[in-house]
Amino acid sequence: MLIEAKCSHSEQRARDFFRFHLLVRNISKYIYYGLFLIAVGTGFYYIEKNNIDYAIYAFIFGILVLIVKHATVISTVNRILKNYKFPVVVYYLKFFDEYVLYDQEMSKKQYLWKDILRVDETKVYFYFYISPNSALILPKYVLKDNQQDEIIKLVKQNNVKYRRHRIFI
């Protein structure tokens, strides 16, 4: 075993994952950003035509599209987590050269590196996607010195898609 991390489930961890997944990983972002760019482009077009009123309306529409996107994500996360109670469960993520082991008190699940779809790193977490909509969550604060670098090395060594995100989620 190369690395072992002791973790636990929490509402904040789930909330952070869903926010990350819906804001960053979900493909609906392209629709929202596309509408935003169309609105901004339309605004500049109307500025060029000296029609400032329509330009302002277009810019306001673009801003509203982004606000609606963020509000939709927040309400979706709140709806998902509304009635869910998080049990106090400690689990271990154990990283080996060939696989990642999810070790909970009553069960163990082994994920071969080839079965991990991708790994996304944020400032606070590593997300090991085991399906398009679920991931093993590894908080960085549970790792010891240089273990973050070792995990990234393992991910790259096993040809798993890896991306580092500069967001605060």
mmCIF file of N, CA and C in Angstrom, residues 13 19 41 47 59-61 90 94-96 109 116-117 120 127 147 161-162 168:
data_model
loop_
_atom_site.group_PDB
_atom_site.id
_atom_site.type_symbol
_atom_site.label_atom_id
_atom_site.label_comp_id
_atom_site.label_asym_id
_atom_site.label_seq_id
_atom_site.Cartn_x
_atom_site.Cartn_y
_atom_site.Cartn_z
ATOM 1 N N ARG A 13 -19.145 18.064 2.706
ATOM 2 C CA ARG A 13 -18.397 17.386 1.651
ATOM 3 C C ARG A 13 -19.313 17.037 0.475
ATOM 4 N N ARG A 19 -21.947 20.830 -5.832
ATOM 5 C CA ARG A 19 -21.710 22.154 -6.417
ATOM 6 C C ARG A 19 -20.620 22.075 -7.488
ATOM 7 N N GLY A 41 -22.423 39.482 -27.008
ATOM 8 C CA GLY A 41 -22.169 39.812 -28.407
ATOM 9 C C GLY A 41 -23.262 40.699 -28.985
ATOM 10 N N ILE A 47 -24.281 48.376 -29.402
ATOM 11 C CA ILE A 47 -23.419 49.536 -29.135
ATOM 12 C C ILE A 47 -22.851 50.061 -30.451
ATOM 13 N N PHE A 59 -26.937 43.133 -22.171
ATOM 14 C CA PHE A 59 -25.964 42.886 -21.100
ATOM 15 C C PHE A 59 -26.649 42.420 -19.822
ATOM 16 N N ILE A 60 -27.772 43.031 -19.491
ATOM 17 C CA ILE A 60 -28.522 42.607 -18.299
ATOM 18 C C ILE A 60 -29.012 41.173 -18.470
ATOM 19 N N PHE A 61 -29.495 40.827 -19.662
ATOM 20 C CA PHE A 61 -29.933 39.452 -19.919
ATOM 21 C C PHE A 61 -28.773 38.473 -19.710
ATOM 22 N N VAL A 90 -16.791 6.356 9.125
ATOM 23 C CA VAL A 90 -15.389 6.557 8.773
ATOM 24 C C VAL A 90 -15.039 5.554 7.681
ATOM 25 N N LYS A 94 -7.456 3.700 0.232
ATOM 26 C CA LYS A 94 -6.105 3.146 0.188
ATOM 27 C C LYS A 94 -5.668 3.072 -1.270
ATOM 28 N N PHE A 95 -4.546 3.674 -1.547
ATOM 29 C CA PHE A 95 -4.060 3.784 -2.920
ATOM 30 C C PHE A 95 -2.902 2.822 -3.135
ATOM 31 N N PHE A 96 -3.068 1.963 -4.126
ATOM 32 C CA PHE A 96 -2.050 1.001 -4.509
ATOM 33 C C PHE A 96 -1.639 1.287 -5.950
ATOM 34 N N LYS A 109 -14.580 -2.035 -1.322
ATOM 35 C CA LYS A 109 -14.783 -2.023 -2.770
ATOM 36 C C LYS A 109 -13.476 -1.609 -3.416
ATOM 37 N N ILE A 116 -11.457 3.958 -13.130
ATOM 38 C CA ILE A 116 -11.670 5.334 -12.664
ATOM 39 C C ILE A 116 -11.699 6.223 -13.896
ATOM 40 N N LEU A 117 -12.803 6.915 -14.086
ATOM 41 C CA LEU A 117 -13.022 7.688 -15.306
ATOM 42 C C LEU A 117 -12.122 8.912 -15.391
ATOM 43 N N ASP A 120 -10.443 14.806 -10.672
ATOM 44 C CA ASP A 120 -10.466 16.267 -10.659
ATOM 45 C C ASP A 120 -9.931 16.737 -9.310
ATOM 46 N N TYR A 127 -11.396 14.451 -6.456
ATOM 47 C CA TYR A 127 -12.600 13.697 -6.800
ATOM 48 C C TYR A 127 -12.193 12.595 -7.770
ATOM 49 N N GLN A 147 2.054 13.548 -0.006
ATOM 50 C CA GLN A 147 1.131 12.515 -0.475
ATOM 51 C C GLN A 147 0.273 13.008 -1.643
ATOM 52 N N LYS A 161 -7.439 10.248 -16.689
ATOM 53 C CA LYS A 161 -7.587 11.676 -17.000
ATOM 54 C C LYS A 161 -7.499 12.467 -15.709
ATOM 55 N N TYR A 162 -6.683 13.501 -15.737
ATOM 56 C CA TYR A 162 -6.472 14.318 -14.537
ATOM 57 C C TYR A 162 -6.601 15.786 -14.901
ATOM 58 N N PHE A 168 -12.604 27.411 -5.745
ATOM 59 C CA PHE A 168 -12.551 27.253 -4.302
ATOM 60 C C PHE A 168 -13.460 26.176 -3.754
#
